[in-house]
PDB file of C-alpha atoms in Angstrom:
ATOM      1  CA  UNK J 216     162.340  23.004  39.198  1.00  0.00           C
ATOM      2  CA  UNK J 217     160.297  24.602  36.230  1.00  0.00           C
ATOM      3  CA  UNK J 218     158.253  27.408  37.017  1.00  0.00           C
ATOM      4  CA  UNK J 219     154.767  26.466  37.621  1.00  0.00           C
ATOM      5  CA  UNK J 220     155.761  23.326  39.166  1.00  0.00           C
ATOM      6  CA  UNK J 221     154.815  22.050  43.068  1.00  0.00           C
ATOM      7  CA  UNK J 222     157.162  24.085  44.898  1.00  0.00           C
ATOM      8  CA  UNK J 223     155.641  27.301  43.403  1.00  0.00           C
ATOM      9  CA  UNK J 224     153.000  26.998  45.852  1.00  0.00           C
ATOM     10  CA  UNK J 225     155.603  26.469  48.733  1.00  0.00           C
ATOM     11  CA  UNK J 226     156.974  30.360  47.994  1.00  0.00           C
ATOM     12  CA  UNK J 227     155.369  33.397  49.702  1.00  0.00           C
ATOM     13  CA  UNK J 228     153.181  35.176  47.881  1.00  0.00           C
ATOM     14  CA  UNK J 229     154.255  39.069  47.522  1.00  0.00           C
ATOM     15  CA  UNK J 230     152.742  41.914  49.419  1.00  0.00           C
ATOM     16  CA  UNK J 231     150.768  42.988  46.004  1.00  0.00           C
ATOM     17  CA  UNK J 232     149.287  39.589  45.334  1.00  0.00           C
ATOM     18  CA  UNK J 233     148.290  39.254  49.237  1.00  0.00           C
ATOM     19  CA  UNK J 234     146.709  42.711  49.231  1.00  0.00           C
ATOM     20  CA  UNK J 235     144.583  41.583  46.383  1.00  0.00           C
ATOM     21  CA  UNK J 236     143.754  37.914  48.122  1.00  0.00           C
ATOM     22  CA  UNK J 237     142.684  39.781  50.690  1.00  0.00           C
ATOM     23  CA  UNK J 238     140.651  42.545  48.791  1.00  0.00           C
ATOM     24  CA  UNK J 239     138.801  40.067  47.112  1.00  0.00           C
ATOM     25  CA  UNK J 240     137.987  38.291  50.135  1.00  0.00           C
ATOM     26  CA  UNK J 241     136.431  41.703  52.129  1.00  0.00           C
ATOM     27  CA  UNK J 242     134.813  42.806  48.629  1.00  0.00           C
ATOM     28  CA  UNK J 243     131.219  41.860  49.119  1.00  0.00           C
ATOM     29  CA  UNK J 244     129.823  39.114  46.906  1.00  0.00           C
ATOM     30  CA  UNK J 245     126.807  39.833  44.563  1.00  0.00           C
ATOM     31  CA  UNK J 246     124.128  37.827  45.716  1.00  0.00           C
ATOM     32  CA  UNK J 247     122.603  35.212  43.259  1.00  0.00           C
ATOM     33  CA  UNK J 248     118.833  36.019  43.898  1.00  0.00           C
ATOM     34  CA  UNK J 249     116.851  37.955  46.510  1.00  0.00           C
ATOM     35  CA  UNK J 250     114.088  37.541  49.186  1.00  0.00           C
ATOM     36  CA  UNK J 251     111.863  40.304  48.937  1.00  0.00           C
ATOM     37  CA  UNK J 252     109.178  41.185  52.248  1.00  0.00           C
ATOM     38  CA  UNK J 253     106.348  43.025  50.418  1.00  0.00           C
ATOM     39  CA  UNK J 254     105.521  45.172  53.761  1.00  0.00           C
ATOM     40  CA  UNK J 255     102.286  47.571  54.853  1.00  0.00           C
ATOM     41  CA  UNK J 256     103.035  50.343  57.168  1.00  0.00           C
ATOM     42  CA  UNK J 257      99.233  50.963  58.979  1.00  0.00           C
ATOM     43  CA  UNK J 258      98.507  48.374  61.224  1.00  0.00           C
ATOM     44  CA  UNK J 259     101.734  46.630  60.671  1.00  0.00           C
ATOM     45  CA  UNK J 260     104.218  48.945  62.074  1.00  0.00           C
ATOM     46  CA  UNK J 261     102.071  51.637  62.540  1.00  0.00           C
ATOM     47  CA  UNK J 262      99.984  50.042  64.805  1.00  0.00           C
ATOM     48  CA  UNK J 263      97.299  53.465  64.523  1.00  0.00           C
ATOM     49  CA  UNK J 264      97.286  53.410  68.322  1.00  0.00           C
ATOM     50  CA  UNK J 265      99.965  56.259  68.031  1.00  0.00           C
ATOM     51  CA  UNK J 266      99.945  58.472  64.552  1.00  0.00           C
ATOM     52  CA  UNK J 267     103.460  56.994  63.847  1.00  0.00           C
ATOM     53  CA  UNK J 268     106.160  54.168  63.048  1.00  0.00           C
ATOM     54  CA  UNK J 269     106.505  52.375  66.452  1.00  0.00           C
ATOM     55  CA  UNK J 270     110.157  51.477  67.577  1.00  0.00           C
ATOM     56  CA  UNK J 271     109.271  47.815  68.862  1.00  0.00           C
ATOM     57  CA  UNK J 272     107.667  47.017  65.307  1.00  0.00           C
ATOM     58  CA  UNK J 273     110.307  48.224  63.154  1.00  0.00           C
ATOM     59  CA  UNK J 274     112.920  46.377  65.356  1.00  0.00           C
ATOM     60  CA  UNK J 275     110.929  43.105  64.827  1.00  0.00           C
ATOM     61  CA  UNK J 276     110.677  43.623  60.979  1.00  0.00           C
ATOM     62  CA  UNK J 277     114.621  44.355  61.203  1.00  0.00           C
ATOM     63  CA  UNK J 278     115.365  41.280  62.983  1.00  0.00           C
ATOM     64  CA  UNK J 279     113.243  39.207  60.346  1.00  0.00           C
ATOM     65  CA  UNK J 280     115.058  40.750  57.581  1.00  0.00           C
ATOM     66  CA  UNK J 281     118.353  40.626  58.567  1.00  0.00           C
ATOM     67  CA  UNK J 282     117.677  36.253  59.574  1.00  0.00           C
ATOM     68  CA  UNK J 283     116.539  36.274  55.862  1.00  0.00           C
ATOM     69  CA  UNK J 284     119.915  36.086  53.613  1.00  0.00           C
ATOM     70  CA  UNK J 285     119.644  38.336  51.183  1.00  0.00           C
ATOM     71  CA  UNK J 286     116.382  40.138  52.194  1.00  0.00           C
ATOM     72  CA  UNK J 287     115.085  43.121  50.819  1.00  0.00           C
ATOM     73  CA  UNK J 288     112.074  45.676  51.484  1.00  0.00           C
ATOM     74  CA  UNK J 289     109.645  46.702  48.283  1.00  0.00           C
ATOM     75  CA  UNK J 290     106.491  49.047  50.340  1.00  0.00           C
ATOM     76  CA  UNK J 291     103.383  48.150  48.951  1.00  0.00           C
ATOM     77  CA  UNK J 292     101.187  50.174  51.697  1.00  0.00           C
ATOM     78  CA  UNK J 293      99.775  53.717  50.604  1.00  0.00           C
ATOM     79  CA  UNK J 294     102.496  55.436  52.433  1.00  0.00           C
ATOM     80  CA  UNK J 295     104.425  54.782  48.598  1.00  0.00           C
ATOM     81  CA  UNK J 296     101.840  57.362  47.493  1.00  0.00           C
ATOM     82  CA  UNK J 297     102.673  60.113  49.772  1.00  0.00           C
ATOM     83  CA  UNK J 298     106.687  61.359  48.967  1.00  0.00           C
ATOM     84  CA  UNK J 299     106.872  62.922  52.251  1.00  0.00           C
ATOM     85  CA  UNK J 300     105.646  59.536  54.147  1.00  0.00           C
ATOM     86  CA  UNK J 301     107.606  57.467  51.392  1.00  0.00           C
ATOM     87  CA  UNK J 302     110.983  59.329  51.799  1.00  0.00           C
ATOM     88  CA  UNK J 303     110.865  59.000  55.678  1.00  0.00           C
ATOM     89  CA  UNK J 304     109.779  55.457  55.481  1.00  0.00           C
ATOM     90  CA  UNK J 305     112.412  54.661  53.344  1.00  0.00           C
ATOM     91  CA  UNK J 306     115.374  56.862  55.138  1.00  0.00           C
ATOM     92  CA  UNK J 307     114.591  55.293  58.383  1.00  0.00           C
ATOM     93  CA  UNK J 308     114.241  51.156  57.045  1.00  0.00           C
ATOM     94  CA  UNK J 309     117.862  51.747  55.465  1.00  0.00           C
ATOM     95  CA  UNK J 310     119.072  53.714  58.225  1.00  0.00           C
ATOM     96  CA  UNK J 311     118.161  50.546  60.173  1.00  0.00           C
ATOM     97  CA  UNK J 312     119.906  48.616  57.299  1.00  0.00           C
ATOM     98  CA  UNK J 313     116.923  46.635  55.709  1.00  0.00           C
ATOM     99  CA  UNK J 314     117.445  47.651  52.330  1.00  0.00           C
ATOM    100  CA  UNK J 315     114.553  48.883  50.020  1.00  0.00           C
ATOM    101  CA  UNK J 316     114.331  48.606  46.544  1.00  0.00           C
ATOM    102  CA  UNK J 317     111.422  49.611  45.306  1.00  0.00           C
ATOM    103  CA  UNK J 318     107.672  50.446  45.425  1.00  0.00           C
ATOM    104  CA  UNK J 319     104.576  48.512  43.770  1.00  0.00           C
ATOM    105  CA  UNK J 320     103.053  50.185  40.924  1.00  0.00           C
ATOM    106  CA  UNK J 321      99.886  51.631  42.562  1.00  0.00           C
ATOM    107  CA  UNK J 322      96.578  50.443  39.686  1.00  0.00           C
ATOM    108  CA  UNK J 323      93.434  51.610  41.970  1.00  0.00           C
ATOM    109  CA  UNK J 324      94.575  52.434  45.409  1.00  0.00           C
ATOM    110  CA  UNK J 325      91.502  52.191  46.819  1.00  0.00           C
ATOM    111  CA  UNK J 326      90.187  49.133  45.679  1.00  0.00           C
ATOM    112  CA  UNK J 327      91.419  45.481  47.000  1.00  0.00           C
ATOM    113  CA  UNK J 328      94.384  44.748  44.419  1.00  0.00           C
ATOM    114  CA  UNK J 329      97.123  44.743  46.457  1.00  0.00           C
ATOM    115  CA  UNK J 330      97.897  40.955  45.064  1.00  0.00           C
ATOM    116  CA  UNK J 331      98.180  42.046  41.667  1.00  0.00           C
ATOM    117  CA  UNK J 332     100.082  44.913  42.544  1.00  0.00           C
ATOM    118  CA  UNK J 333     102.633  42.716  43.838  1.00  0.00           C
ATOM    119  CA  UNK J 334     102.524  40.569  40.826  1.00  0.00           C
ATOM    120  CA  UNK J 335     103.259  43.039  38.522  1.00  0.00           C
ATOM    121  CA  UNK J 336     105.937  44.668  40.742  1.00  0.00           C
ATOM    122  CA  UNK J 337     107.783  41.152  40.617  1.00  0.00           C
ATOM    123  CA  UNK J 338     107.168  40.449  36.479  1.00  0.00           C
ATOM    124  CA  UNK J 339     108.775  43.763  35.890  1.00  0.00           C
ATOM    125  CA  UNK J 340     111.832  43.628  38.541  1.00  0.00           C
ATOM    126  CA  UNK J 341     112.559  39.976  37.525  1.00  0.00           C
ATOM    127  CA  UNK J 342     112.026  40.864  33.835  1.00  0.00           C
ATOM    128  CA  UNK J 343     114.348  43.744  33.914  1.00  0.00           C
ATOM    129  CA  UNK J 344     116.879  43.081  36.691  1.00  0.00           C
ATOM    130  CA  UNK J 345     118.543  40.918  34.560  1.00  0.00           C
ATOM    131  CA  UNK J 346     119.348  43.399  31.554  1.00  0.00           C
ATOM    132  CA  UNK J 347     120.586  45.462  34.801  1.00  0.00           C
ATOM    133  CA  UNK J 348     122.920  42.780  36.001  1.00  0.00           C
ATOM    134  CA  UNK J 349     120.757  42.830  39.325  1.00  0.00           C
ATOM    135  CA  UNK J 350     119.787  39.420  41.228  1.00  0.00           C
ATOM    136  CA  UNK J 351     116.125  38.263  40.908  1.00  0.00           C
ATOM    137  CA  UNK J 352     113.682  38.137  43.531  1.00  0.00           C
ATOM    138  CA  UNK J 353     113.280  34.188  43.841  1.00  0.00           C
ATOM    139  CA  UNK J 354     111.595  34.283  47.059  1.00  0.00           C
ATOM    140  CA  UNK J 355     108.763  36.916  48.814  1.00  0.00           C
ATOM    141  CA  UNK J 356     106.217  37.229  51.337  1.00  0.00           C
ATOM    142  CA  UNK J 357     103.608  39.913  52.037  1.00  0.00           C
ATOM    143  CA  UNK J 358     103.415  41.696  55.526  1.00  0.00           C
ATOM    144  CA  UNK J 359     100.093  43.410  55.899  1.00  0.00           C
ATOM    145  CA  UNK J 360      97.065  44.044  58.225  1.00  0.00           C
ATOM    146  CA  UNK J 361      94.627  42.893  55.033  1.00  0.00           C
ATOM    147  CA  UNK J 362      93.882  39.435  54.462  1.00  0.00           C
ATOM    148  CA  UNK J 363      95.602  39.960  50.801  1.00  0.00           C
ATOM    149  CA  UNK J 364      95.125  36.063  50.127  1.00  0.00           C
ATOM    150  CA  UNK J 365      91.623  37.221  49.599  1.00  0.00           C
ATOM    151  CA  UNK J 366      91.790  39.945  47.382  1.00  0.00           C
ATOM    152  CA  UNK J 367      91.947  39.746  43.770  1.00  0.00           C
ATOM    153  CA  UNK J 368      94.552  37.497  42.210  1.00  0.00           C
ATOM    154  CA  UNK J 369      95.603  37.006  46.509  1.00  0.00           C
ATOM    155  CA  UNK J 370      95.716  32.929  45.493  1.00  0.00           C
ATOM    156  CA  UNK J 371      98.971  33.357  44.205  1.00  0.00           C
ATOM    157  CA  UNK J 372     100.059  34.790  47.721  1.00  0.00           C
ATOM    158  CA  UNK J 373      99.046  31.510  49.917  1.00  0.00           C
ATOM    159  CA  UNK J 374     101.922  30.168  51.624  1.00  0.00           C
ATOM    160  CA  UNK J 375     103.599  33.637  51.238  1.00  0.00           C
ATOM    161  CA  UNK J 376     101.281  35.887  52.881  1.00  0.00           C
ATOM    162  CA  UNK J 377     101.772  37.225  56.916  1.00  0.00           C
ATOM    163  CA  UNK J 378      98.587  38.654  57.960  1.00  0.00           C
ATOM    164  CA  UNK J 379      98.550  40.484  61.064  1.00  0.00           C
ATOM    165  CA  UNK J 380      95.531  40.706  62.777  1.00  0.00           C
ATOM    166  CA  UNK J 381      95.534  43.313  64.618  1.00  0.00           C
ATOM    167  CA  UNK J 382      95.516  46.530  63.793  1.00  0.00           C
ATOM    168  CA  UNK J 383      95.757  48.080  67.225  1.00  0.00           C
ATOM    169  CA  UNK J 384      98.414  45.610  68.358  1.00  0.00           C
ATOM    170  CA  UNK J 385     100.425  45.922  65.291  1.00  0.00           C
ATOM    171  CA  UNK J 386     103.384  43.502  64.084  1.00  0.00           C
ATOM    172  CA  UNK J 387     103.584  40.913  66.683  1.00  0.00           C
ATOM    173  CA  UNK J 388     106.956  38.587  67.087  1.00  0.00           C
ATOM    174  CA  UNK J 389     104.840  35.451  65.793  1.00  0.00           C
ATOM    175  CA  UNK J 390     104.298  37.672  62.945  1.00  0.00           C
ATOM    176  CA  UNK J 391     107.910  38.241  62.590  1.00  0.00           C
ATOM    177  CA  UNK J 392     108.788  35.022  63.189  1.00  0.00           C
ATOM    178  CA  UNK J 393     106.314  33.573  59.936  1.00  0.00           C
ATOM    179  CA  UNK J 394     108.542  36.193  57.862  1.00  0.00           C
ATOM    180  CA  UNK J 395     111.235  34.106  58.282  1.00  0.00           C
TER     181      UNK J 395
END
């Protein structure tokens, strides 16, 4: 028979080429877009009843995540302002392996803009990710104890905003569950 005809694919592979078959099936596969959760820290999953991230609200934000293929974490609470707050914020969500990948620009902390903060976090990523090889952010929703769909330019949020209500109380499974 002529190589390269049927019964080539009746002979064993050798060790080299299986290594590599099986290589490129364990190598992770780029993912072709992302699902980014846009989350709050104070009075999400620091609920302000305790001065600090609470266990049972990170591990409902985790579970979330991790049901959302391809999810990642951008912080758009003022904790991005403070390094020290940032840097532990960040160290423990990857430690806990929900991935972050950024921070929203911060305009006028202080003012109701959180919406447009997010906008402009997701025109530059998307505009730039692809010069960077990097997947774009086709999906998103916002996780935050302000009723962002109110805020300036918040109408784009509807449908993609998870308000939780209660500050004392704090990320709530039905919360976690509308993440999803």
């Amino acid at each position: 028979m002529a190589p390269g005809a049927a019964g080539d694919a009746a002979r064993p592979k050798s060790p080299s080429s299986l290594a590599a078959v099986f290589l490129d099936a364990a190598r992770p596969k780029s993912p072709s877009s992302l699902a980014a959760v846009f989350l709050d820290v104070d009075g999400v999953i620091d609920s302000r009843k305790v001065p600090c991230i609470e266990a049972t609200k990170v591990e409902r934000l985790r579970r979330a995540a991790a049901a959302v293929p391809d999810c990642v974490v951008v912080i758009s609470s003022h904790w991005r302002l403070v390094p020290k707050q940032l840097t532990l914020l960040s160290t423990m969500l990857q430690y806990l392996g929900i991935h972050v990948i950024g921070v929203t620009p911060s305009e006028q902390p202080w003012e109701p803009k959180r919406p447009l903060e997010i906008a402009h976090w997701l025109e530059a990523y998307n505009t730039g990710c692809r010069e960077l090889g990097l997947p774009p952010v086709t999906a998103f929703v916002t996780v935050d104890d302000r009723d962002l769909v109110n805020e300036l330019g918040g109408a784009a949020l509807c449908g993609r905003a998870v308000h939780v209500t209660s500050k004392v109380a704090g990320l709530q499974e039905s919360d976690a569950d509308l993440i999803v």
